[in-house]
Coordinates of C-alpha atoms and ligand atoms in Angstrom, one line a residue:
Chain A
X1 CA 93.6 110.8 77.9
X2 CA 92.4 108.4 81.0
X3 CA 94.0 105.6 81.3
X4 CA 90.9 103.2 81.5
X5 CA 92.8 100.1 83.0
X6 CA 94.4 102.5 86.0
X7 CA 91.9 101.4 88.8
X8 CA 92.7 105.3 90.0
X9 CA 91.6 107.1 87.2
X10 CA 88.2 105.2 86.8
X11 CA 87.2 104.8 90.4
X12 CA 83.4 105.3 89.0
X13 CA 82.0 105.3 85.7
X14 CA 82.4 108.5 84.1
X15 CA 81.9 108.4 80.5
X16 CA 83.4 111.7 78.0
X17 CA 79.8 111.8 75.9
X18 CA 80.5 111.7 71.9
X19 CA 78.3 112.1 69.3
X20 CA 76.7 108.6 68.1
X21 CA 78.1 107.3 71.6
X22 CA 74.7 105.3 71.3
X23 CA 74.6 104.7 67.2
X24 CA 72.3 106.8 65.2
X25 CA 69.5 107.6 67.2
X26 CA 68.1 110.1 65.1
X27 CA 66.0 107.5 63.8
X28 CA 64.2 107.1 67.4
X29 CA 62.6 110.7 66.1
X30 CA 58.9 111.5 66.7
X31 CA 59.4 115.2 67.2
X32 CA 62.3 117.3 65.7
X33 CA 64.3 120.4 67.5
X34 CA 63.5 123.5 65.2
X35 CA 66.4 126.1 65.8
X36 CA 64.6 129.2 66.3
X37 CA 67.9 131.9 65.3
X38 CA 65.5 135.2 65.9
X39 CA 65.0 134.1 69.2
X40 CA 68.5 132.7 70.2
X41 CA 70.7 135.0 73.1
X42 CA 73.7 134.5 70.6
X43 CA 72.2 136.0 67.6
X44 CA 70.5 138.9 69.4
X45 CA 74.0 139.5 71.3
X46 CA 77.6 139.7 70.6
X47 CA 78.5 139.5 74.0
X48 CA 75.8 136.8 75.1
X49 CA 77.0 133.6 76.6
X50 CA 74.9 130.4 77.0
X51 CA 74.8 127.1 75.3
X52 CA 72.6 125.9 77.8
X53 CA 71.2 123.6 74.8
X54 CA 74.2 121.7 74.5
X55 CA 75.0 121.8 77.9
X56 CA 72.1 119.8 78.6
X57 CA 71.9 117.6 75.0
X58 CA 72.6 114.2 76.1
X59 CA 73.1 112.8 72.8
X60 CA 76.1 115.7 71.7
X61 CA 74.2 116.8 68.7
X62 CA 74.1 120.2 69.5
X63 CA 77.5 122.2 68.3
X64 CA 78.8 125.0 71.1
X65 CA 79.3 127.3 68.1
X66 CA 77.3 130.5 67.4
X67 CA 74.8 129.8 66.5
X68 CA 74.3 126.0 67.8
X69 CA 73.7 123.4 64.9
X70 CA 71.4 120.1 65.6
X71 CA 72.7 116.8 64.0
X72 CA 69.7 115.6 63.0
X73 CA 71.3 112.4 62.8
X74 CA 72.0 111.7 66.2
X75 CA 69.2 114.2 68.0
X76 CA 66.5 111.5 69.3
X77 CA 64.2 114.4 69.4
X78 CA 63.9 114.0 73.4
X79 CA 63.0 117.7 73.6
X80 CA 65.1 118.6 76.2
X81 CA 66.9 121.4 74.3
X82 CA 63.2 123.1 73.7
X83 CA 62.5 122.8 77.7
X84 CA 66.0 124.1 78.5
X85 CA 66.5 127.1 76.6
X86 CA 65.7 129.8 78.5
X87 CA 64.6 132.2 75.0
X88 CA 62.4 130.3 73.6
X89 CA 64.9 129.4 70.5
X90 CA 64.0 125.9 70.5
X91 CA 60.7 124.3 69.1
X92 CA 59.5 120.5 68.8
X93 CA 57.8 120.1 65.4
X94 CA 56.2 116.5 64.7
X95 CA 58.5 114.9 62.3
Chain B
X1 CA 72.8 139.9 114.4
X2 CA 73.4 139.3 117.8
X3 CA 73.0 136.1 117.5
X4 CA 75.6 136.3 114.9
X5 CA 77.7 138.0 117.0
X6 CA 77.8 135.6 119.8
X7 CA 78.0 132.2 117.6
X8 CA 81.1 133.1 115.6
X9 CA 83.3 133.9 119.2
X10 CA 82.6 130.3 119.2
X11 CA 84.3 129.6 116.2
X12 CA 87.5 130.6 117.5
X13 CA 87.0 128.9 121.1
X14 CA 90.3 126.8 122.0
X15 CA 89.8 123.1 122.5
X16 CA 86.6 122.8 125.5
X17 CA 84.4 120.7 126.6
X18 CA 80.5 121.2 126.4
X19 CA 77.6 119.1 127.8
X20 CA 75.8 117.7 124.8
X21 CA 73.3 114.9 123.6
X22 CA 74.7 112.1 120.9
X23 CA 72.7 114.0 118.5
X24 CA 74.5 117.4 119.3
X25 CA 77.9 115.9 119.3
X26 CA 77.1 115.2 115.3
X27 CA 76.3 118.4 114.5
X28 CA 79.4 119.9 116.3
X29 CA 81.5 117.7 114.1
X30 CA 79.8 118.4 111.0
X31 CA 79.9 122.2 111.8
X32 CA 83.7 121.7 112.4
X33 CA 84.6 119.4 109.4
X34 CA 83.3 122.5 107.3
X35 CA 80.3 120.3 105.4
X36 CA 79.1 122.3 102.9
X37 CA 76.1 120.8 102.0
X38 CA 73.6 118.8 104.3
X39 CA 70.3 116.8 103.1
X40 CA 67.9 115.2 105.3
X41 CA 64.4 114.3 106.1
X42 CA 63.3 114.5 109.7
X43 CA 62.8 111.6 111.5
X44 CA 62.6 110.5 114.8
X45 CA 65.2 109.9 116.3
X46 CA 67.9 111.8 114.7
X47 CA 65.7 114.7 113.9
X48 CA 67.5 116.8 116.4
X49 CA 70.9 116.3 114.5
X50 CA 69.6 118.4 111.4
X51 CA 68.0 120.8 113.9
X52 CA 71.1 121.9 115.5
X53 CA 72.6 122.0 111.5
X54 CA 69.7 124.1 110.4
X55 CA 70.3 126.7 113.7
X56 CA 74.7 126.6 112.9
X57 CA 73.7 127.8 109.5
X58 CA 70.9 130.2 110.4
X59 CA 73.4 132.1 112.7
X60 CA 76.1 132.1 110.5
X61 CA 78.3 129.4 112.3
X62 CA 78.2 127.5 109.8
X63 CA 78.7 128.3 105.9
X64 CA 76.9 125.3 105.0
X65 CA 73.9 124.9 102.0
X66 CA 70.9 122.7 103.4
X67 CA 68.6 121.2 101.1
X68 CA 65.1 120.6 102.3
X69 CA 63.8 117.8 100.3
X70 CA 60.4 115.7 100.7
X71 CA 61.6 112.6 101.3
X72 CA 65.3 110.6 102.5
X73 CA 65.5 108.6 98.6
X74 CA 65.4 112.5 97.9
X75 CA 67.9 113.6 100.6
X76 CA 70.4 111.1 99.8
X77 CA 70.0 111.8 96.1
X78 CA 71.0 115.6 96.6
X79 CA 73.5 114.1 98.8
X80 CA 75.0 112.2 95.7
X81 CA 74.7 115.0 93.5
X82 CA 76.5 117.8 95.7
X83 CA 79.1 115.4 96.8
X84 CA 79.7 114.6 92.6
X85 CA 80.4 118.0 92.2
X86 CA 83.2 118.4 94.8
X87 CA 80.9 119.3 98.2
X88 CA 81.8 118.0 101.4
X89 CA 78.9 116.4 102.6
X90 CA 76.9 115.5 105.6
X91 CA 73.1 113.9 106.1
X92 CA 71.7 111.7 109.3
X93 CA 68.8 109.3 109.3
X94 CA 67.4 106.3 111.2
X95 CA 65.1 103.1 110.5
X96 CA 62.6 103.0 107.6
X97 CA 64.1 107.1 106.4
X98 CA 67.1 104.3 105.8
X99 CA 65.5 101.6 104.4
X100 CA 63.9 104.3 102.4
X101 CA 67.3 105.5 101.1
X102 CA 68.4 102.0 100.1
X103 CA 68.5 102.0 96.2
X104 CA 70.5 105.5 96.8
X105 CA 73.1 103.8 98.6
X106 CA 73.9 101.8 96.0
X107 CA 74.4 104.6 93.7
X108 CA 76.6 106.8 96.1
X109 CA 78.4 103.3 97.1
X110 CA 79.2 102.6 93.5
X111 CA 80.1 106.2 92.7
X112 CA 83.1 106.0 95.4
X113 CA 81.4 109.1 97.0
X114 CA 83.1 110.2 100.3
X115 CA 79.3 110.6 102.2
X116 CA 79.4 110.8 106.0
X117 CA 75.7 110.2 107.4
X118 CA 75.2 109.6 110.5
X119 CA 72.7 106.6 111.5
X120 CA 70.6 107.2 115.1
X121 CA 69.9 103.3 115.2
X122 CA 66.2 102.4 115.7
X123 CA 64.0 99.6 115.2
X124 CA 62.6 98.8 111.5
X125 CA 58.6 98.3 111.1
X126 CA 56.7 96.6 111.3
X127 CA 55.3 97.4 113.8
X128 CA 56.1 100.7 114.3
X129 CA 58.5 101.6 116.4
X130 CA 60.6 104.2 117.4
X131 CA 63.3 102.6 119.8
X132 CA 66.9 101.4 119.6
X133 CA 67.8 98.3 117.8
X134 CA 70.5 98.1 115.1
X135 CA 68.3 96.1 112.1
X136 CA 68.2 99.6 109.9
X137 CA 72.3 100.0 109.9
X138 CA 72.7 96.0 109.6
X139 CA 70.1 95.7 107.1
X140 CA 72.0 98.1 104.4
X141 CA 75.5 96.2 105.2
X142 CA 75.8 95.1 101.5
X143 CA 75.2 98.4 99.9
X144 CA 79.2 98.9 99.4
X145 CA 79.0 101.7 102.8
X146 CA 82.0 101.7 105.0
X147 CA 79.8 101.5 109.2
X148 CA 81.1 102.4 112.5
X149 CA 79.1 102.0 115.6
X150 CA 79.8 104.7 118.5
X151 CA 79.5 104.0 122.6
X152 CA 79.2 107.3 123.8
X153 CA 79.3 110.7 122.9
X154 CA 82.8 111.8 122.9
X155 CA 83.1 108.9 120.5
X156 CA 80.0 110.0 117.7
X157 CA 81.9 112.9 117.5
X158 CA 85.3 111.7 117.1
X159 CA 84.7 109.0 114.8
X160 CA 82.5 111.4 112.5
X161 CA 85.4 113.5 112.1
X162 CA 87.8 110.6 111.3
X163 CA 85.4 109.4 109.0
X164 CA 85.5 112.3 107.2
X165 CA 89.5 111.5 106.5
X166 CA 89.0 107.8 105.8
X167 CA 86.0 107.9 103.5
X168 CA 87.9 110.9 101.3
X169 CA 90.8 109.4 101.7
X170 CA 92.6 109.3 98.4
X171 CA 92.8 105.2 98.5
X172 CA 89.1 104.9 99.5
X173 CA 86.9 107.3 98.6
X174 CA 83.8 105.5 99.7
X175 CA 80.5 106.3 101.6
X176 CA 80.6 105.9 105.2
X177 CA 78.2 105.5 108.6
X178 CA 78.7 106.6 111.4
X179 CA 75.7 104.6 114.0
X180 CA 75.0 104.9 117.4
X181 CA 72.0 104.1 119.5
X182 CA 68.8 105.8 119.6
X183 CA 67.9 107.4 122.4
X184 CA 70.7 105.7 124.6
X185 CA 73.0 108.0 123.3
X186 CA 71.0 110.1 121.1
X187 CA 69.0 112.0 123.8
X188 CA 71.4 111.5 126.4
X189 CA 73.6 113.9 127.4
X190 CA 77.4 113.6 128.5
X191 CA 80.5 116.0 128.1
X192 CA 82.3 116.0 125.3
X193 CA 84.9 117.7 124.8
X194 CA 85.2 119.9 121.0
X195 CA 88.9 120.3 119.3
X196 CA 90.1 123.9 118.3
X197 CA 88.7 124.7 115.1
X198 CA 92.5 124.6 114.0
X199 CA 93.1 121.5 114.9
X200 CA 90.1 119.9 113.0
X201 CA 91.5 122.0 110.0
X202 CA 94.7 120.6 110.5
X203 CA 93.4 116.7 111.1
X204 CA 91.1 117.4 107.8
X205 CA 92.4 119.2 105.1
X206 CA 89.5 120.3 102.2
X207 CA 87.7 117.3 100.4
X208 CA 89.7 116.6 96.6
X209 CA 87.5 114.9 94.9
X210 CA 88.6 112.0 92.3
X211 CA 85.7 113.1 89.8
X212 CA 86.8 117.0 89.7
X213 CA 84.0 118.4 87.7
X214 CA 83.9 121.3 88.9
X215 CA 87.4 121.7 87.3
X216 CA 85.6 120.8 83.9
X217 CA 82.5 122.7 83.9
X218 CA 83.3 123.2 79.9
X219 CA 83.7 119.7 79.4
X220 CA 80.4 117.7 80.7
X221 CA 81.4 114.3 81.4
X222 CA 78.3 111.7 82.2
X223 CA 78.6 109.8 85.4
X224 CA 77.4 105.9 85.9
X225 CA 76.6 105.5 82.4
X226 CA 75.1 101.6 81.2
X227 CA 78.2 99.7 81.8
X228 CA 78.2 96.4 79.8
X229 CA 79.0 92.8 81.0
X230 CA 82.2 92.8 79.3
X231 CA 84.8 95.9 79.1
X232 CA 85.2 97.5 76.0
X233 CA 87.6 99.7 74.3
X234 CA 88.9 101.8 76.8
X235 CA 86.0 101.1 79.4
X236 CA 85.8 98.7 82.3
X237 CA 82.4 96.8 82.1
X238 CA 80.0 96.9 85.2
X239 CA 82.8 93.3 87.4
X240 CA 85.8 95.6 87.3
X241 CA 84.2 98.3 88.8
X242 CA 82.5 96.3 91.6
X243 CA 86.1 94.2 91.9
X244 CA 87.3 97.6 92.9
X245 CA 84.6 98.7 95.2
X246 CA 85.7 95.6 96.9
X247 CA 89.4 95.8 96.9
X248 CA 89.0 99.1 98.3
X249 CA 86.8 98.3 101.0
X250 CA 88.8 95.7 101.9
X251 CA 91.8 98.2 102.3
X252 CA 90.2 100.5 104.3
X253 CA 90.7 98.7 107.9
X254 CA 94.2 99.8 107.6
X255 CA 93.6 103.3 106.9
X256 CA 91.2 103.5 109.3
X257 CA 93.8 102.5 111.5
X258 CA 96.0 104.8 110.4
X259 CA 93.6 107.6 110.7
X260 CA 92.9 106.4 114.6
X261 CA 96.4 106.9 115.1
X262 CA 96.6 109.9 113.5
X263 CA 93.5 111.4 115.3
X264 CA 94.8 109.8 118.7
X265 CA 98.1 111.8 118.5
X266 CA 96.3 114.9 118.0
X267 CA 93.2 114.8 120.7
X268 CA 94.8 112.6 123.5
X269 CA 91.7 109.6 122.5
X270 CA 92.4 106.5 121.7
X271 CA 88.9 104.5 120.3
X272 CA 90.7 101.5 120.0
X273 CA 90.9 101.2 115.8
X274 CA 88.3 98.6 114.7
X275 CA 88.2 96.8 117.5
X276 CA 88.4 97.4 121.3
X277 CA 88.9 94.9 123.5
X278 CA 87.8 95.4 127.7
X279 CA 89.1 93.1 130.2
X280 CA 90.4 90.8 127.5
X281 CA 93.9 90.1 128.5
X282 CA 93.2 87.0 130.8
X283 CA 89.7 86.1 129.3
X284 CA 88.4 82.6 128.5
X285 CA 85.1 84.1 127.6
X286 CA 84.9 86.6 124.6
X287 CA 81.3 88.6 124.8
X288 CA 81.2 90.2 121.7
X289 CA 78.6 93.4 120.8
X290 CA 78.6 96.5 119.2
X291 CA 77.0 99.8 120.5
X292 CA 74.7 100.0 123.6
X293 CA 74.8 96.1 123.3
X294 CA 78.8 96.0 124.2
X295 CA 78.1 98.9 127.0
X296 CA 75.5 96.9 128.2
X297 CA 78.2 93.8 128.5
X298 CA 81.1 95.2 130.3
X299 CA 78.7 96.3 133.1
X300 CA 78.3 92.8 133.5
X301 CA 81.8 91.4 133.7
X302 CA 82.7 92.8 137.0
X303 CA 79.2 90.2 138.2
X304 CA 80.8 87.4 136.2
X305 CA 84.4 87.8 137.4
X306 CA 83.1 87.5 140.7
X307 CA 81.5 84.1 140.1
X308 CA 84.8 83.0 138.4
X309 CA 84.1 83.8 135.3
X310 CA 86.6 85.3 133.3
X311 CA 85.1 87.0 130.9
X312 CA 85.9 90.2 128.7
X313 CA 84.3 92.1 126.1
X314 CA 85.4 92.2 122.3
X315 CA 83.2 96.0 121.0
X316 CA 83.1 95.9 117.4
X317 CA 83.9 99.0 116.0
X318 CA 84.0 98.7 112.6
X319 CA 81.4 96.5 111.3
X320 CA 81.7 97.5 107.6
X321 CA 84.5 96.4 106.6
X322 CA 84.5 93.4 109.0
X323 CA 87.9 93.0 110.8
X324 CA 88.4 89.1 110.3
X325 CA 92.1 89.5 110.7
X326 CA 91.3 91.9 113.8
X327 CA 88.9 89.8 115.4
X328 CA 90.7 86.5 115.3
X329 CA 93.5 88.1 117.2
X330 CA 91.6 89.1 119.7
X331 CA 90.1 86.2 120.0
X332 CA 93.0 84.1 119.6
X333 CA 93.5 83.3 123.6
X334 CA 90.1 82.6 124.4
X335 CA 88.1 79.3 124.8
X336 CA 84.5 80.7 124.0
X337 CA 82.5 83.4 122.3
X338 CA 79.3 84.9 123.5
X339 CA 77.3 87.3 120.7
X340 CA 74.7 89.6 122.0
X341 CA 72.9 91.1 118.6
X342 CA 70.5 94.2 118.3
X343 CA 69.4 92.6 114.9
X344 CA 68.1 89.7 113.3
X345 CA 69.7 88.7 110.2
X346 CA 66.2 87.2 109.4
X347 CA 65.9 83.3 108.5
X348 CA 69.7 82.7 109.5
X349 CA 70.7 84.3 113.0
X350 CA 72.2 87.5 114.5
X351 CA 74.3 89.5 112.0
X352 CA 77.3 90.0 113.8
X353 CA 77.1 86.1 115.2
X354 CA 77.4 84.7 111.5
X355 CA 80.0 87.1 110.3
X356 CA 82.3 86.0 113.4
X357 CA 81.9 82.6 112.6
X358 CA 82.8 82.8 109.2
X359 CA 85.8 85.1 110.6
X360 CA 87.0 82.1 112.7
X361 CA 85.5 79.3 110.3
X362 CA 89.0 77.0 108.6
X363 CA 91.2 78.6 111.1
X364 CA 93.1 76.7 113.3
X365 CA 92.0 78.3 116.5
X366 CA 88.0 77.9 116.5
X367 CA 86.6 79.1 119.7
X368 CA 82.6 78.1 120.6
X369 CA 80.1 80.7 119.5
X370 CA 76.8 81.2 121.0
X371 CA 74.9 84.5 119.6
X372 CA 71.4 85.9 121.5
X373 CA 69.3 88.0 120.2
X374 CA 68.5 90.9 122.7
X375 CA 66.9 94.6 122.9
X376 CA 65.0 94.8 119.8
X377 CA 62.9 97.6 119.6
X378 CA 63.9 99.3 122.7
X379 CA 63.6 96.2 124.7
X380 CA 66.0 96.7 127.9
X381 CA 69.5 94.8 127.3
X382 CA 70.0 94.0 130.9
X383 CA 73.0 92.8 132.9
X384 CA 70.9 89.7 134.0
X385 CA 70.5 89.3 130.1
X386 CA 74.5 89.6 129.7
X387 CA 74.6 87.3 132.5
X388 CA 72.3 84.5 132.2
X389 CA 73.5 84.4 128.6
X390 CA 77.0 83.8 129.1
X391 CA 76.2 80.7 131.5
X392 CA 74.0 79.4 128.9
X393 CA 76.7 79.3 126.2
X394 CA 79.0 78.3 128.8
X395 CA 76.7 74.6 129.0
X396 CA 76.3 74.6 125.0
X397 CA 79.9 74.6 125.2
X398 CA 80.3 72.1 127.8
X399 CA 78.2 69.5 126.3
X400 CA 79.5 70.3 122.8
X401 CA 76.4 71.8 122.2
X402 CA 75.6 74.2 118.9
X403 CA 72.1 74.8 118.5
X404 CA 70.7 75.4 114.9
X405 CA 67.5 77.6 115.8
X406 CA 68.1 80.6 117.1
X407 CA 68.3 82.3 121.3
X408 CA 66.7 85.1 122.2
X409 CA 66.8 86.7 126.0
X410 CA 64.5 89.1 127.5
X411 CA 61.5 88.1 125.1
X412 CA 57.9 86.8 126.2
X413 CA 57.5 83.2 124.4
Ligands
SF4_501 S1 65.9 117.0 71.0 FE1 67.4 118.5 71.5 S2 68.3 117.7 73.4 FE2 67.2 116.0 72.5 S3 68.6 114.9 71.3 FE3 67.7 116.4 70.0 S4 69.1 118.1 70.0 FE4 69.6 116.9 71.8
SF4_502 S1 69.8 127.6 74.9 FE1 68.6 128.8 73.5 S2 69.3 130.9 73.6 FE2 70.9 129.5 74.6 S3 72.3 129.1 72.9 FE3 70.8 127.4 72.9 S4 69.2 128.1 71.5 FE4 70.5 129.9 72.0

C-alpha cells in the first residue's frame, strides 16, 4: 500500500482506479456497451490474450476475466470499450 | 550503411574537442545522455537542434524515438507522456513555440517529470521577431520549471548534461531549461570539447522514474486525477501537492551544486554553481545579467576599471530557482547593483531587477539597485550601453535617487 502522507511516494497525483471511484455513474447512460461473445478474441481462442477493453475502461467496470463482464452500474456508457476493441465485440445500443 | 559505419566509430571516440554551433553542442549532449525520446516542432531559432537529433538517429548514432507532431502544445504533450512511462527525454524550442507550450508546462511541472528542453532565447511577438531577447524563458518562470541560462558553448553542453542529473535526481524530479541566446550562441560556432561516451555514462546513470509504470503495465494506475481542495482518505488534495512542488524546487540549488561539483571533478570545468561572479573580489559595483547580457558586461569592466570604476559582474546562472541566499553573498561587499535585463516583466520592471531586490529587500546589507532594459529583439547590448549605464546608477545612487518608471538604453524615444 502507498503511504499517501510520505511526500516520496506521492510526488504527483497517481490515483489506483476502483470501481464507483466516481459514485454510480451508470446512471449518466445514454448508450449501453453490448458484449458481443461470438466476436470476442477470448472466446474464439484459448490461447488469445487482450483485454484491451478494460485496459482502456476508465470507470473499472469491465472485469479482466474471460470473457469480460460490464457493470452496468458503473459503465457511463462513454463508448470507449466499443472504439477500442479491435474484434468488433463491443456494440453501443441506445439505452 | 556507410554512413552507419562511420558515425558509430564516433561513439567510442575518447574525450575531443569539435568545432560546433550552440545548437550542435545540444544535440551532442542529448545524443550522449542516451535520450530516448525527442518531441519538437521546428522553429527558428533552435530548429537546427532537432536537425542534428533527426540525422544522430537516422545514422544509427543515436537509438532515440522522435515524434513528429504538428504543433509544440503537441510536442511537449508527447514529451509528458513518454517521460510518464519511464523515457528519458529531450525537446528544444524558442519564443511563441514556448509560449505555445505554456499550459503543458504546468502539467509536466506538476507531474515532477525530469524533462530537459532546451530554450534558444528569442524575442516574443508581437511584432514578429526572430532575434535574441530572453522574455519567452522569463515569461514561463512560474510554470514550476527548474531554468539555467548558458554563456557559451562548452557551457550549453555541459549544463544540459548536468541537468539531466539534477532534474532526475531522486530529491527533485522536476522539469528543467536549459536557455541560451539565439543566434549569439546558437549559430555561432566555438570548440567545445565532448566527454568519452563512458564518462557521460558514468556522470549519468539510466533515468528511474518515481511513477514506474512501466513496472505495472497490469496494474493501470491514472495520473493527475481531479484533486479536491481538501485531502481525503489516503489522498493529498490539489495545496500539498503544490507545497511539494515548492519545497522541492527550493531544494534544488543545493543539488545543483552538488551536481557542479560532481561534474567539475570529472571534466576539469568549473561553471561556477548558480552563480558566477567575474572581477568581484574588490568590486563596489555589482553588474548583474544573465546570458549574452552578462558576456556583454564583463567586456566592459576592463573600460570602467580604467576610469576608476571598480566594477564586476555577478552572471546568474540559475534563474529558476532564484539563489537569494547565493546572491546576497555575493553581493554582500558591494555598495551598488547595476541590472541589465533582456526582458520586460511588463507593467513592473526587468525580471531579474525585481527578483534581486526582493533577494536583498529586509536584509541588513541593502546595496542600490538600478535595472535597464537592453537588447530586446536582437537590439545590440553594447559596451557603451554597459557603460553609460553603470555611471547613470552610479548618480541615482549618489543623489539617493530610485526611480519608479522604468530605464531603457539603446532604444529610440
Ligand atoms: S462504455 Fe465501455 S468503456 Fe465506457 S464506461 Fe462503459 S464499459 Fe467502460
Ligand atoms: S477488447 Fe474486444 S476482443 Fe478484446 S477482450 Fe475486450 S471484448 Fe474481447
Amino acid at each position: 500500500m502507498v503511504d499517501y502522507k510520505d511526500p516520496k511516494s506521492t510526488i504527483a497525483a497517481v490515483q489506483v482506479p476502483s470501481e464507483g471511484e466516481a459514485g454510480k455513474t451508470g446512471s449518466w447512460r445514454s448508450f449501453k456497451p453490448v458484449f458481443n461473445p461470438e466476436k470476442c478474441i477470448l472466446i474464439k481462442s484459448e490461447k488469445a490474450r487482450c483485454h484491451i477493453c478494460w485496459m482502456f475502461c476508465p470507470e473499472v467496470a469491465i472485469t479482466k476475466s474471460r470473457p469480460p463482464t460490464i457493470n452496468l452500474d458503473y459503465c457511463k456508457g462513454c463508448g470507449i470499450c466499443s472504439t477500442e476493441c479491435p474484434h468488433g465485440a463491443i456494440t453501443m445500443k441506445k439505452e | 550503411m556507410e554512413l552507419k559505419h562511420e558515425s558509430n566509430s564516433q561513439a567510442t571516440r575518447g574525450r575531443h574537442v569539435e568545432i560546433l554551433t550552440g545548437n550542435h553542442a545540444a544535440s551532442h549532449a542529448a545524443r550522449m545522455a542516451r535520450v530516448d525520446v525527442v518531441s519538437a516542432y521546428p522553429i527558428t531559432p533552435q530548429s537546427p537542434v532537432v536537425e542534428k537529433i533527426s540525422e544522430f538517429i537516422a545514422s544509427g548514432e543515436m537509438s532515440a524515438r522522435m515524434i513528429r507532431v504538428e504543433s509544440e502544445q503537441s510536442a511537449m504533450a508527447s514529451c509528458i507522456s513518454a517521460s510518464i512511462t519511464g523515457a528519458r527525454v529531450f525537446t528544444a524550442t524558442s519564443a511563441n513555440g514556448l509560449a505555445y507550450m505554456n499550459e503543458q508546462l504546468a502539467w509536466a511541472a506538476g507531474t515532477r517529470l525530469p524533462l530537459v528542453m532546451c530554450v534558444v532565447t528569442r524575442a516574443l511577438a508581437a511584432p514578429w521577431s526572430v532575434w535574441t531577447d530572453h522574455q519567452d524563458a522569463i515569461s514561463q518562470r512560474d510554470t514550476g520549471w527548474m531554468q539555467v541560462f548558458c554563456e557559451d558553448n562548452q557551457e550549453i553542453y555541459d549544463t544540459v548534461l548536468e541537468a539531466y542529473k539534477v532534474a532526475e535526481n531522486d530529491n527533485i524530479f522536476l522539469p528543467i531549461m536549459v536557455c541560451f541566446d539565439g543566434y549569439i550562441l546558437s549559430h555561432t560556432t566555438m570548440p567545445v570539447e565532448l566527454l568519452s561516451q563512458n564518462e557521460v555514462d558514468t556522470f549519468l546513470p539510466s533515468f528511474n522514474s518515481h511513477l514506474k509504470l512501466h513496472e505495472k503495465i497490469d496494474e493501470p494506475v491514472g495520473v493527475n486525477p481531479v484533486t479536491l481542495p481538501d485531502p481525503r482518505e489516503g489522498f493529498p488534495g490539489y495545496m500539498e501537492f503544490r507545497y511539494r512542488l515548492q519545497k522541492t524546487i527550493e531544494k534544488a540549488i543545493d543539488v545543483f551544486e552538488d551536481i557542479e561539483r560532481d561534474f567539475a571533478s570529472l571534466s576539469g570545468r568549473n561553471h561556477g554553481g548558480v552563480v558566477r561572479g567575474y572581477k568581484m573580489e574588490d568590486a563596489d559595483i555589482a553588474i548583474v545579467g544573465m546570458g549574452s547580457a552578462s558576456s556583454q558586461a564583463k567586456k566592459a569592466i576592463p573600460h570602467l576599471r580604467e576610469q576608476g570604476i571598480k566594477a564586476g559582474v555577478l552572471t546568474i546562472r540559475l534563474f529558476r530557482p532564484f539563489p537569494k541566499a547565493r546572491i546576497r553573498e555575493a553581493l554582500k561587499n558591494v555598495k551598488q547593483v547595476v541590472v541589465f535585463d533582456r526582458d520586460v516583466a511588463y507593467g513592473l520592471e526587468g525580471a531579474i531587477s525585481a527578483e534581486l531586490k526582493s533577494a536583498l529587500y529586509n536584509r541588513k546589507h541593502q546595496p542600490h539597485v538600478q535595472g535597464f532594459i537592453v537588447g530586446l529583439g536582437g537590439r545590440d547590448f553594447k559596451t557603451e550601453h554597459v557603460i553609460h549605464g553603470t555611471k547613470m546608477a552610479m548618480e541615482y545612487a549618489e543623489k539617493n535617487e530610485v526611480p519608479d518608471e522604468t530605464k531603457w538604453l539603446g532604444v529610440d524615444k
